[in-house]
CSV table of C-alpha atoms in Angstrom, one decimal:
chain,number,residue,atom,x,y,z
A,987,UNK,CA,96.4,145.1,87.0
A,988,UNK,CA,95.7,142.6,84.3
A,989,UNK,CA,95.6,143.1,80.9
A,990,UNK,CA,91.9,142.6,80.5
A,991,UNK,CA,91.3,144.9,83.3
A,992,UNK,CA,93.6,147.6,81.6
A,993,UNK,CA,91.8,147.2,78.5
A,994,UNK,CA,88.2,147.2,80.4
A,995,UNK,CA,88.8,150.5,81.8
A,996,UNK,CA,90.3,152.4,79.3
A,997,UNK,CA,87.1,151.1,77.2
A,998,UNK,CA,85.0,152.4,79.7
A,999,UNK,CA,86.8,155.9,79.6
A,1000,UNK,CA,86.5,156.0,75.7
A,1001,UNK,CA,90.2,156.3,75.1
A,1002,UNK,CA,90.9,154.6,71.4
A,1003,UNK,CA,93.7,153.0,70.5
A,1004,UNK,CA,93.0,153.7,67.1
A,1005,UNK,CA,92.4,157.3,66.1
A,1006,UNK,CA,92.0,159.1,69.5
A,1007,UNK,CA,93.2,161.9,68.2
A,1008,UNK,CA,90.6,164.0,65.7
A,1009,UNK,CA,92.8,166.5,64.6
A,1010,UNK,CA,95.4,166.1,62.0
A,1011,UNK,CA,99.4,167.3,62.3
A,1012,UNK,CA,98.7,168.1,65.3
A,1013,UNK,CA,102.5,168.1,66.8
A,1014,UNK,CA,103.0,170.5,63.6
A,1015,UNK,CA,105.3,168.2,61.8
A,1016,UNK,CA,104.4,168.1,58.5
A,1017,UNK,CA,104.4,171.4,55.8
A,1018,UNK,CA,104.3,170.0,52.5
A,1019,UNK,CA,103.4,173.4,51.1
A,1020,UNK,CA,106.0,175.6,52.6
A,1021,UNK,CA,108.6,173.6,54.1
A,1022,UNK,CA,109.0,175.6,56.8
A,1023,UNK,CA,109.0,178.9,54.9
A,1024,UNK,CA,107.3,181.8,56.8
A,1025,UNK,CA,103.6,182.6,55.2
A,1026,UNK,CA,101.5,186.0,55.6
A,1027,UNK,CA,98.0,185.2,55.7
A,1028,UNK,CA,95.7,187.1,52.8
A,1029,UNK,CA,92.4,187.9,53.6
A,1030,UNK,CA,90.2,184.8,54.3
A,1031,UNK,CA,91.6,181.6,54.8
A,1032,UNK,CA,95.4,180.9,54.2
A,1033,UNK,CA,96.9,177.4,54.5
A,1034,UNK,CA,99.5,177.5,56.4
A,1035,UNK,CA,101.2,174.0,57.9
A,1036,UNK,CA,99.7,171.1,56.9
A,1037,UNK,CA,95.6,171.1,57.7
A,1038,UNK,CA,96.2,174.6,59.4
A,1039,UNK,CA,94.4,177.3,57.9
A,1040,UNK,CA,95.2,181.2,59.3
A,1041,UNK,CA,91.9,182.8,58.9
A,1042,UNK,CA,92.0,186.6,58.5
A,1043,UNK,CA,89.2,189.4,57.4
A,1044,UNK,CA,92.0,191.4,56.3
A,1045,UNK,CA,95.4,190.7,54.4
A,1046,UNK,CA,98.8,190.5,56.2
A,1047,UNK,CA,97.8,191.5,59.6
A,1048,UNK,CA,99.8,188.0,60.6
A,1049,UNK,CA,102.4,185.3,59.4
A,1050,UNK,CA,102.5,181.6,60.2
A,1051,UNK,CA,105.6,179.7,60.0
A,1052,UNK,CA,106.6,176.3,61.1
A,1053,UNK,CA,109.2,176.7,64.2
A,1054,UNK,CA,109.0,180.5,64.0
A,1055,UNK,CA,111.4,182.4,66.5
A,1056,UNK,CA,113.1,179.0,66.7
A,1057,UNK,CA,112.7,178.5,70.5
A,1058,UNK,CA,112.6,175.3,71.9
A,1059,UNK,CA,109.6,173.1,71.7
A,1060,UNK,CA,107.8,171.4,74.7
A,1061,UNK,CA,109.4,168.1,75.8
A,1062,UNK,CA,107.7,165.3,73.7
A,1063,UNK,CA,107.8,167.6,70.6
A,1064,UNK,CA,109.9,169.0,68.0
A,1065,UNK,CA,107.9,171.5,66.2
A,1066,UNK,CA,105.1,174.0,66.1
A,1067,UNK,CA,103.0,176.5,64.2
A,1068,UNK,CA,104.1,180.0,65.1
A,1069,UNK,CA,102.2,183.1,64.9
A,1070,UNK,CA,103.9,186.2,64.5
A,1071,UNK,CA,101.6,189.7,64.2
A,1072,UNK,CA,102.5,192.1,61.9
A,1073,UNK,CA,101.0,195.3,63.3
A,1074,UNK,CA,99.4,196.7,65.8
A,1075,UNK,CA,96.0,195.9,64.5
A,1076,UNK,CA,92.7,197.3,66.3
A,1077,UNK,CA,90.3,194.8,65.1
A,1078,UNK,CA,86.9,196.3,64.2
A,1079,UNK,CA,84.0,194.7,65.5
A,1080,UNK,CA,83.3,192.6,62.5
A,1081,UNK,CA,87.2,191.6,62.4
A,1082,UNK,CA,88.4,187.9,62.2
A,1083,UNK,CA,91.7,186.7,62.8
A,1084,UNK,CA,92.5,182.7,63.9
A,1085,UNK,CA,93.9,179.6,63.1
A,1086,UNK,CA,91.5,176.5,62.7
A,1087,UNK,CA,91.4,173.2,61.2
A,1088,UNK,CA,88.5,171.5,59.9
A,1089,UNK,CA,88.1,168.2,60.7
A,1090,UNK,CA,86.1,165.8,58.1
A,1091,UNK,CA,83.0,164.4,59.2
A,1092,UNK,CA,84.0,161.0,58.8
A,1093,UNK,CA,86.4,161.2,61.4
A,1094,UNK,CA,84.3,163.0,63.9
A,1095,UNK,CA,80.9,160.7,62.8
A,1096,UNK,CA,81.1,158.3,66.3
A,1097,UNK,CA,80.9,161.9,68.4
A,1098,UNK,CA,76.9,162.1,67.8
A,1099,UNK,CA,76.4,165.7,67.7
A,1100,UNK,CA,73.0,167.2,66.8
A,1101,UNK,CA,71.7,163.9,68.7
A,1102,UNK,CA,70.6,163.5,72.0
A,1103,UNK,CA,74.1,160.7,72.6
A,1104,UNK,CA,76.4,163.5,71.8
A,1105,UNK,CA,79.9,162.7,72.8
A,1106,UNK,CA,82.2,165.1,75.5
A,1107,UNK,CA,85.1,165.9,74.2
A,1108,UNK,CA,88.3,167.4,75.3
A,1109,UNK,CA,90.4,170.3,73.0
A,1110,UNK,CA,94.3,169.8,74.5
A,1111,UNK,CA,97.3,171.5,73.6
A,1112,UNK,CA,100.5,173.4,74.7
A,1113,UNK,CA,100.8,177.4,74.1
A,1114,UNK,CA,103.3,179.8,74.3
A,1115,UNK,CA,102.3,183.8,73.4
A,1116,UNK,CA,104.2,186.4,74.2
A,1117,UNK,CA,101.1,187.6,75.7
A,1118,UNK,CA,99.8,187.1,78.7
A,1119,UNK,CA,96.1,187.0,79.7
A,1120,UNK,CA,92.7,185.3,78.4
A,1121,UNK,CA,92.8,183.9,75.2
A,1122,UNK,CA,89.6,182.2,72.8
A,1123,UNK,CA,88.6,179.7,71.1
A,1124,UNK,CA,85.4,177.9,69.0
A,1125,UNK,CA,84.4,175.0,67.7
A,1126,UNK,CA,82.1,175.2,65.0
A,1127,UNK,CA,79.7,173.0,62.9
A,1128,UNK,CA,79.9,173.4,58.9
A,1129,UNK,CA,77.1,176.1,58.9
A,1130,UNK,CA,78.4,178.2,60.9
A,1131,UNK,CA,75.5,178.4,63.2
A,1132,UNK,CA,76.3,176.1,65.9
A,1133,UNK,CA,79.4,177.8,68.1
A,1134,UNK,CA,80.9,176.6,71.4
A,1135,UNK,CA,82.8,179.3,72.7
A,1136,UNK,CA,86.1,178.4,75.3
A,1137,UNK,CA,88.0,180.6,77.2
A,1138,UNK,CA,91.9,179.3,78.4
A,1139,UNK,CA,94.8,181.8,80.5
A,1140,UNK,CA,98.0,181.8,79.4
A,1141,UNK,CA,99.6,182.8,82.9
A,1142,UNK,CA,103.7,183.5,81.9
A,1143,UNK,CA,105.1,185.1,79.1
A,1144,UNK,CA,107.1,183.4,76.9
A,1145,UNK,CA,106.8,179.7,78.3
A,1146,UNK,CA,105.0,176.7,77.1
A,1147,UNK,CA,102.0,176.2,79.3
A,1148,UNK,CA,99.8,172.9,79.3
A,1149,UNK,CA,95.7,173.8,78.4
A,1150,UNK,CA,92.7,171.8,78.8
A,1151,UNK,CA,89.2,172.5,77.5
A,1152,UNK,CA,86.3,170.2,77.8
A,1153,UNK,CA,83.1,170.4,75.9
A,1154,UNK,CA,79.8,169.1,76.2
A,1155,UNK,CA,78.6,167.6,72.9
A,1156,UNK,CA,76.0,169.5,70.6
A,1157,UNK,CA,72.7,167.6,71.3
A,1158,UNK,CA,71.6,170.0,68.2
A,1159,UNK,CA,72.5,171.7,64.8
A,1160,UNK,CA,73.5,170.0,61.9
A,1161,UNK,CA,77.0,168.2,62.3
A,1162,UNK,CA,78.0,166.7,59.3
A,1163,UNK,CA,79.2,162.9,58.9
A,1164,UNK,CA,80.4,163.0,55.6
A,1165,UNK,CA,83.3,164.2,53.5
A,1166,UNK,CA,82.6,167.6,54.5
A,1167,UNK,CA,83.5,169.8,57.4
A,1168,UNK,CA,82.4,168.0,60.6
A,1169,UNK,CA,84.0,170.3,63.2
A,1170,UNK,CA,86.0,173.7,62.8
A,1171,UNK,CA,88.6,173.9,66.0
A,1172,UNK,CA,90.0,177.9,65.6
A,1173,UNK,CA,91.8,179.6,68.0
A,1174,UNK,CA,91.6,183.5,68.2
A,1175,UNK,CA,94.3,185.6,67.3
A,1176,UNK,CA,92.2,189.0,67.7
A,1177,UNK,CA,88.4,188.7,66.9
A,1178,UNK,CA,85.7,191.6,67.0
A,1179,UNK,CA,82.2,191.7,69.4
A,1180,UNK,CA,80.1,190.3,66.4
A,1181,UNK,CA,81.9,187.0,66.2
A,1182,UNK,CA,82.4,186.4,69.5
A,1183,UNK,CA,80.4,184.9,72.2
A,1184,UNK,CA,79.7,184.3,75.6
A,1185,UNK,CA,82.3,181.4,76.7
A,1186,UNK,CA,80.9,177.8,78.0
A,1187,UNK,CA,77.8,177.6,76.0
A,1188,UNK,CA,76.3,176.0,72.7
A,1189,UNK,CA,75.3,179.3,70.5
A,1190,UNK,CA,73.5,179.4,67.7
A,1191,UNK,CA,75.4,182.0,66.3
A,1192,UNK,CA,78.4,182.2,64.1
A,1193,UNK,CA,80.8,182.8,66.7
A,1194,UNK,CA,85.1,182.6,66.3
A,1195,UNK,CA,86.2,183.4,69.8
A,1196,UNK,CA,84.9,184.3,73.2
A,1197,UNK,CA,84.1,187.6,74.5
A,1198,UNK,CA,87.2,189.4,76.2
A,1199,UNK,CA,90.2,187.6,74.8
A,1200,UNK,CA,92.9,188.7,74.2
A,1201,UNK,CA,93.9,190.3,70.5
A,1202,UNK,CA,97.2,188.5,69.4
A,1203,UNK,CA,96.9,190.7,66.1
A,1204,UNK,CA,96.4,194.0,68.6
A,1205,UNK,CA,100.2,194.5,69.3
A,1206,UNK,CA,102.8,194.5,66.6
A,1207,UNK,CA,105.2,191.8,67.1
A,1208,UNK,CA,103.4,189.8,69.5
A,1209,UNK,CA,103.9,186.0,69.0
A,1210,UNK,CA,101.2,182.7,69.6
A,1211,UNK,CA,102.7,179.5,69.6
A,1212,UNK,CA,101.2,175.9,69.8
A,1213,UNK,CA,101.6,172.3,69.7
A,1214,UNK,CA,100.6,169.1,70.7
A,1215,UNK,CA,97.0,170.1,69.8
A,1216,UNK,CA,94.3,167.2,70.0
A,1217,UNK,CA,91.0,166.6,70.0
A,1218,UNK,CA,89.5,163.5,71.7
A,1219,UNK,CA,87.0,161.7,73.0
A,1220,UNK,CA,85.9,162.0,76.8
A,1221,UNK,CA,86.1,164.4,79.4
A,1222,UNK,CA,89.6,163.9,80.4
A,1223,UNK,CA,92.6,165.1,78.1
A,1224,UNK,CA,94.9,162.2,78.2
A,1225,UNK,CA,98.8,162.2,76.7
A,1226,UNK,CA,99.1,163.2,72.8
A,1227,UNK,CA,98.5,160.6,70.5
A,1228,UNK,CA,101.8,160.3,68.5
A,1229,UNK,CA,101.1,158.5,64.9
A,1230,UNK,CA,104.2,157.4,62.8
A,1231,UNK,CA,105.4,160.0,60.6
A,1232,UNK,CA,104.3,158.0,57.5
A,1233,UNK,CA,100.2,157.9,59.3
A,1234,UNK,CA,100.3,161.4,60.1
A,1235,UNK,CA,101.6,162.7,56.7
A,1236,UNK,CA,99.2,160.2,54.6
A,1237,UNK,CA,96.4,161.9,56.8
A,1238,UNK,CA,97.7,165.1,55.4
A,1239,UNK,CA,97.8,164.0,52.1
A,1240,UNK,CA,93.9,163.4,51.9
A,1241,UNK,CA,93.9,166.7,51.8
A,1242,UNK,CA,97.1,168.2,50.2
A,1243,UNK,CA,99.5,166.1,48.1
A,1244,UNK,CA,103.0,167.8,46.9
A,1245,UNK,CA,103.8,165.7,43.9
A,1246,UNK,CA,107.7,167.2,42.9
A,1247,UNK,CA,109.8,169.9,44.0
A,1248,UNK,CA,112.7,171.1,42.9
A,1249,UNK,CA,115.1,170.6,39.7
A,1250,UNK,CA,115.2,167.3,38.0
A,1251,UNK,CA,113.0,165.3,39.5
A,1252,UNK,CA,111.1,162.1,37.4
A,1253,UNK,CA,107.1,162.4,38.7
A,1254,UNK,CA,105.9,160.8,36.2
A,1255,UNK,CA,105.5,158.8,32.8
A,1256,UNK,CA,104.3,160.9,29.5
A,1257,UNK,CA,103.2,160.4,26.0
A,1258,UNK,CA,102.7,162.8,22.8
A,1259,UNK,CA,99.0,161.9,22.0
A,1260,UNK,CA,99.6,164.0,19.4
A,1261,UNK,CA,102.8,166.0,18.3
A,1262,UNK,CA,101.6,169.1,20.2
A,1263,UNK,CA,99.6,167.4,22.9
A,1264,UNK,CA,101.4,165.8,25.6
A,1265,UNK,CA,99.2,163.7,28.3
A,1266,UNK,CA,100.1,161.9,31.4
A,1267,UNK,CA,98.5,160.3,34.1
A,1268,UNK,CA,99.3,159.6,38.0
A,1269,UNK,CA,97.9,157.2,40.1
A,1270,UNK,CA,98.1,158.9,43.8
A,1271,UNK,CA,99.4,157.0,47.0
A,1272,UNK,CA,96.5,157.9,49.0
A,1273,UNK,CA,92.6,158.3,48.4
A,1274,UNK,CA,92.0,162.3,48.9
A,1275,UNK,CA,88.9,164.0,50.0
A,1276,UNK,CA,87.5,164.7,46.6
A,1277,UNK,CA,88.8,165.5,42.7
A,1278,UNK,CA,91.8,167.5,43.6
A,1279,UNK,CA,92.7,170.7,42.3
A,1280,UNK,CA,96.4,171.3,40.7
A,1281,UNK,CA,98.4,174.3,41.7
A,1282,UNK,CA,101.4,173.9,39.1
A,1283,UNK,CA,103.9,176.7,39.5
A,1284,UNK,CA,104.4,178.3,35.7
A,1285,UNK,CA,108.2,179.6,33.8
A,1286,UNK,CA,110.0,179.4,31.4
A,1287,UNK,CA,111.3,175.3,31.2
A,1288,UNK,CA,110.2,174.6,34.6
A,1289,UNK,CA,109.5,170.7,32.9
A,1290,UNK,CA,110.4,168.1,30.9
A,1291,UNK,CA,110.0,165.5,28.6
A,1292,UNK,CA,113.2,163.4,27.9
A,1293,UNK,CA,111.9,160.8,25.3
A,1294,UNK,CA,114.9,159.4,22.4
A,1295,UNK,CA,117.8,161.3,24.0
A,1296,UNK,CA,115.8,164.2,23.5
A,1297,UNK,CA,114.5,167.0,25.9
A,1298,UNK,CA,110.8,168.5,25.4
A,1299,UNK,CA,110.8,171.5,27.4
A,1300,UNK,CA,107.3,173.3,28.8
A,1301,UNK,CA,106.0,175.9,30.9
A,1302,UNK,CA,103.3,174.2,32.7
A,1303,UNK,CA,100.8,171.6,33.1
A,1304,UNK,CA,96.6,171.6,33.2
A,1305,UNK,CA,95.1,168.3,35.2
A,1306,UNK,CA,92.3,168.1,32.6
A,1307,UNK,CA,90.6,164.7,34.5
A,1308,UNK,CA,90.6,164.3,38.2
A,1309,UNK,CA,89.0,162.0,40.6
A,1310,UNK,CA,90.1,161.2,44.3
A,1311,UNK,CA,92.7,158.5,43.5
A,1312,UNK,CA,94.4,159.5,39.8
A,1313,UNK,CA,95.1,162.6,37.7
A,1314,UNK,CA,95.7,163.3,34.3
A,1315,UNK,CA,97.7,166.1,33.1
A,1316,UNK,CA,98.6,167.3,29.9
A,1317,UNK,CA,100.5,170.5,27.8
A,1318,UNK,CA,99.1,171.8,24.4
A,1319,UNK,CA,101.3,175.3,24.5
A,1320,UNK,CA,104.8,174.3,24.2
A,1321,UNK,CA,104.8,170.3,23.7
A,1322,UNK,CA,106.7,169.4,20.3
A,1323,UNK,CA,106.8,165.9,19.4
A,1324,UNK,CA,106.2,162.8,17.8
A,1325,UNK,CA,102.4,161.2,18.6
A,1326,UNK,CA,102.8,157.8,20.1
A,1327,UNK,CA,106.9,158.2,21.6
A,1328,UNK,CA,107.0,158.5,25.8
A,1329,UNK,CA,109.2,159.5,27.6
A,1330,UNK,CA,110.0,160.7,31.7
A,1331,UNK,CA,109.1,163.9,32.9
A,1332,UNK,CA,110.8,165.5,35.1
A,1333,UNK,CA,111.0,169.2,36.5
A,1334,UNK,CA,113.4,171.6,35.0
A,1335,UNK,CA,113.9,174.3,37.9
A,1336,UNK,CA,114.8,174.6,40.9
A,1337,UNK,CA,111.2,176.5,41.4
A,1338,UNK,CA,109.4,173.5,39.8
A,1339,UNK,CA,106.4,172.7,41.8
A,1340,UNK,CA,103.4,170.3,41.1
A,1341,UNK,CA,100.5,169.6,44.5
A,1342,UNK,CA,97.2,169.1,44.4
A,1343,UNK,CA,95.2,170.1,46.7
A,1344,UNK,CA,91.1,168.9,48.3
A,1345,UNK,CA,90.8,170.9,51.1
A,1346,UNK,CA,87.8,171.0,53.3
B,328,UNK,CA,89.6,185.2,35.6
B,329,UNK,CA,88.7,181.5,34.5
B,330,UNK,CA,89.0,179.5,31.7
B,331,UNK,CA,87.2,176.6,30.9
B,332,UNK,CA,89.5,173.3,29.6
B,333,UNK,CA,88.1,170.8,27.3
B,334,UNK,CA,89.3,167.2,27.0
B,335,UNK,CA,90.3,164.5,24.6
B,336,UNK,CA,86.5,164.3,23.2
B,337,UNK,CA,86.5,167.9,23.4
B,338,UNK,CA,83.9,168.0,26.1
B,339,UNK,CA,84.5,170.6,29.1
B,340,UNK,CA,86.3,168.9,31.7
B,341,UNK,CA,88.0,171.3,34.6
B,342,UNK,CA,88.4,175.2,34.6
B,343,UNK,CA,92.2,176.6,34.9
B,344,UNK,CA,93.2,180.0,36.8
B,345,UNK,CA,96.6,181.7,37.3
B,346,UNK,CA,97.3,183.4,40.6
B,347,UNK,CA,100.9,185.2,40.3
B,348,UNK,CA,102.7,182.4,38.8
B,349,UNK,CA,100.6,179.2,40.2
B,350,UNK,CA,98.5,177.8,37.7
B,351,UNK,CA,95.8,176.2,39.0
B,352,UNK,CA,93.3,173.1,37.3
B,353,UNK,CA,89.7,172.7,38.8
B,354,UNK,CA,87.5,169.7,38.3
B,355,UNK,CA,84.0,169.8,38.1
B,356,UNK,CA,83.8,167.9,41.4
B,357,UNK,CA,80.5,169.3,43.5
B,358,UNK,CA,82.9,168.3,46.6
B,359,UNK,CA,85.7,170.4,45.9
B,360,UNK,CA,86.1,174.1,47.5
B,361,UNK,CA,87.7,175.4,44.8
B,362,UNK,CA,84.6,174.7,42.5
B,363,UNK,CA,82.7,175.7,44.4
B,364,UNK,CA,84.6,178.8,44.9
B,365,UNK,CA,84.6,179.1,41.0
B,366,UNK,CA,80.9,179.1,40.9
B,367,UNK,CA,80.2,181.8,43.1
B,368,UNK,CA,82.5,184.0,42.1
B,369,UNK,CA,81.9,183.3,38.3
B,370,UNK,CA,78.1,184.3,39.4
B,371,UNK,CA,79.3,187.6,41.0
B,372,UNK,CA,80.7,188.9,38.4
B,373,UNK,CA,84.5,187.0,37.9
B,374,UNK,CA,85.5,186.7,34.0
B,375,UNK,CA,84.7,183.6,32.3
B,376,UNK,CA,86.6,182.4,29.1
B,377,UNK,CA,85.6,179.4,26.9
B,378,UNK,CA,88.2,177.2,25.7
B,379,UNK,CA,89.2,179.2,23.0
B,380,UNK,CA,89.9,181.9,25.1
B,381,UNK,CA,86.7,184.1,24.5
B,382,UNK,CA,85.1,185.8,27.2
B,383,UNK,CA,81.7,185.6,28.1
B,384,UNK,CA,78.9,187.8,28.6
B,385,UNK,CA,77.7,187.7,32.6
B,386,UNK,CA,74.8,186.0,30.7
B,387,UNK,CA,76.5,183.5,29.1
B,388,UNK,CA,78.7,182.7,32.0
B,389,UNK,CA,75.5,182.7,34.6
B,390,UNK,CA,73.6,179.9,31.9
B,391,UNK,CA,76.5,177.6,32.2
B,392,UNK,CA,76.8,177.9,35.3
B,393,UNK,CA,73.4,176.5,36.5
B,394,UNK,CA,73.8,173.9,34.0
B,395,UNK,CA,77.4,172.3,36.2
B,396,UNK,CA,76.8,169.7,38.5
C-alpha cells in the first residue's frame, strides 16, 4: 500500500492524526491535584484525577484514587482511575453515583450534533470491576436534556476486559461549540430508575446510566477500574491515541493548573506596593478555559517573601485579577515591608499549595 | 460564606471563600463555575460579606447580585 493510499483511507474512515482522541487523560496519567492520594467523593461533583469528576447525590458513598489496589494495568498502559465503594449503598431512585468528564465544545465542535450531519462516534476503553454483570453509561449534552444511554458486560471478575460502544450522533438538542460543556461521557457506579434510561436511544431526558446496570456503590468494597478511555470519531474504535506526556498534561492544565507544592519552592516574583500590601503577578504556561479560580491552602508561614536577606512570612494569598492567561495575587494580613523592595516568593511548608482551577 | 475583594482602585474585583483550610479567589468571570456557583448560592440564602467584612442583608446581597456580569 502506498502512502497516499494509506492516507486516502484512513481519511475516508475519519481517523485524525491530530486530536482523535476527545477525551482528556484518558490513560489516567496525570493527578495534579492529588498525586495519587486516595479521594472520597462529597456530594455532587468531586474532581478526582485530572478532568475526572466522581459524581455522587450523596457524600462518601465512594473513593477515587489513581492506581488504587495497585494491580497491574492493561498492556499499553501504566495507570488508571480506581473506584473503590465504601458501603453497601442501596441507591434510592433519585440516587446518582458516576464518573464523567466533560468535554469542551471546542473540541467536540467538527461532531455536528443537534444537525442533521451529526458525527458517529465510538466511547472505548478497558475495565476491570470486581463485579460482574451489565454496567451503564451516558453521554450527555450541557442541558441535560439530551441523554444517550449505553449498556457494556463486564464478563470476569477481576480482569481487564476490552469495551466498545458506538453512538449515533444527536441530529437534535443543543450541543454546545464553545468553551462550555460540549459532551458529558459518565459511567455509572450505581444510579436510581429516575436517571436512568432505556439503553441505545437518544432521550430527551436527563438520564446518567441505563436501566438495569449494575450498582458498583450497592456492595461494600466492590472495585471499578478503567483506562485507556477515548472518544472518537467514526464507527469503529481504533488503538488509543497516546499524546506525549507534555500534550496531555497541558490539555489538563486548560483546566487545572498546580502552580507550587511543597516547602521552598520560588513560584513567583513579588513586590510591597505598599508596606502592608504585597502584589504579585504570574503569567501562566498555558491559555485556560476561562478566569481561573485560586485554591491556596492557608497556615501559619506556609509563604514567603525573601527580599534584602530578609524573610516576609504569610498565611495566604487572594488572586484579586484573573483572566485566562495571568493572575495576580496579593496579601494585606500579614505582609510587612518596605513599598517599592521585591523579592522571591517561595512556599514555607511542606503543606504549601497554590492551583488554580477553570473547570467546566 | 463569601467575601467580596476589592482591588488596587478599590473597585470589587473577585469574591474569596475558605473551605477547611483552602482559601479560595473567584473572578467575576460569567464563564467560570465557581461564579457561577457563587451566584446561586449567594441568591439562596449563603452569607455575603463586603470588603470590610460586614454582612449583608439577603436584600443587599440579592441587589448586587443582579447588578454582576
Amino acid at each position: 500500500m502506498t502512502q497516499a493510499v494509506a492516507l486516502a483511507q484512513q481519511a475516508s474512515t475519519g481517523v485524525s492524526q491530530g486530536f482523535k482522541n476527545r477525551i482528556i487523560n484518558g490513560a489516567m496519567t496525570i493527578d495534579q491535584r492529588n498525586a495519587g492520594a486516595s479521594v472520597t467523593t462529597g456530594s455532587g461533583g468531586t474532581y478526582t484525577l485530572d478532568r475526572w469528576q466522581g459524581l455522587a447525590e450523596q457524600a462518601s458513598k465512594f473513593s477515587v484514587q489513581q492506581d488504587a489496589g495497585a494491580v497491574t494495568p492493561p498492556v499499553g498502559f501504566t495507570d488508571y482511575l480506581g473506584v473503590t465503594s465504601l458501603s453497601a449503598y442501596s441507591v434510592p431512585s433519585g440516587g446518582y453515583y458516576a464518573i464523567r468528564q466533560a468535554i469542551e465544545g471546542f473540541n467536540v465542535a467538527d461532531l455536528n450534533w443537534g444537525t442533521a450531519n451529526a458525527k458517529t462516534v465510538t466511547l472505548s476503553f478497558w475495565v476491570r470491576s470486581s463485579l460482574t454483570g451489565t454496567f451503564g453509561g451516558v453521554l450527555q449534552n450541557s442541558a441535560n436534556n439530551r441523554s444517550y444511554p449505553f449498556t457494556y458486560t463486564i464478563s470476569s471478575a477481576n480482569t481487564w476486559e476490552y469495551e466498545t460502544v458506538t453512538i449515533a450522533g444527536d441530529t437534535t438538542g443543543t450541543w454546545l461549540t464553545t468553551n462550555g460543556v460540549g459532551v458529558w461521557v459518565m459511567l455509572g457506579l450505581g444510579v436510581g430508575s429516575t436517571f436512568s434510561g432505556t439503553a441505545g436511544a437518544w432521550a430527551g431526558s436527563n438520564f446518567i446510566s441505563a436501566t438495569g446496570a449494575t450498582s458498583v456503590v450497592g456492595t461494600n468494597g466492590a472495585t471499578f477500574y478503567i483506562t485507556g478511555v477515548q472518544l472518537e470519531v467514526g464507527s469503529t474504535a481504533t488503538s488509543f491515541d497516546y499524546r506525549p506526556y507534555t500534550t496531555e498534561l497541558q490539555l489538563c492544565q486548560r483546566y487545572y493548573l498546580l502552580l507550587v507544592r511543597g516547602t521552598d519552592v520560588y513560584f513567583s516574583n513579588a513586590y510591597y506596593y505598599g508596606n502592608n500590601n504585597l502584589y504579585g503577578h504570574i503569567t501562566l504556561p498555558v491559555t485556560m478555559r476561562t478566569a481561573p479560580t485560586s485554591a491556596i491552602v492557608t497556615g501559619t508561614n506556609y509563604y514567603v517573601l525573601w527580599y534584602t536577606n530578609t524573610a516576609d512570612y504569610i498565611n495566604s494569598l487572594d488572586i484579586v485579577y484573573s483572566n485566562s492567561q495571568n493572575v495576580s495575587f496579593r496579601n494585606t494580613t500579614e505582609a510587612s515591608g518596605v513599598a517599592g523592595n521585591a523579592g522571591g516568593l517561595f512556599t514555607g511548608a511542606s503543606a504549601s499549595f497554590v492551583a488554580l482551577q477553570a473547570e467546566l | 460564606m463569601y467575601k467580596l475583594l476589592k482591588g488596587m482602585r478599590n473597585e470589587v474585583c473577585a469574591i474569596s471563600t475558605q473551605v477547611g483550610n483552602v482559601l479560595y479567589s473567584i473572578p467575576l468571570e460569567s464563564d467560570n463555575t465557581d461564579y457561577q456557583a457563587f451566584k446561586k448560592e449567594v441568591l439562596a440564602g449563603a452569607e455575603l460579606q463586603d470588603a470590610d467584612g460586614n454582612v449583608m442583608t439577603q436584600e443587599q446581597a440579592d441587589d448586587f447580585i443582579k447588578e454582576l456580569p
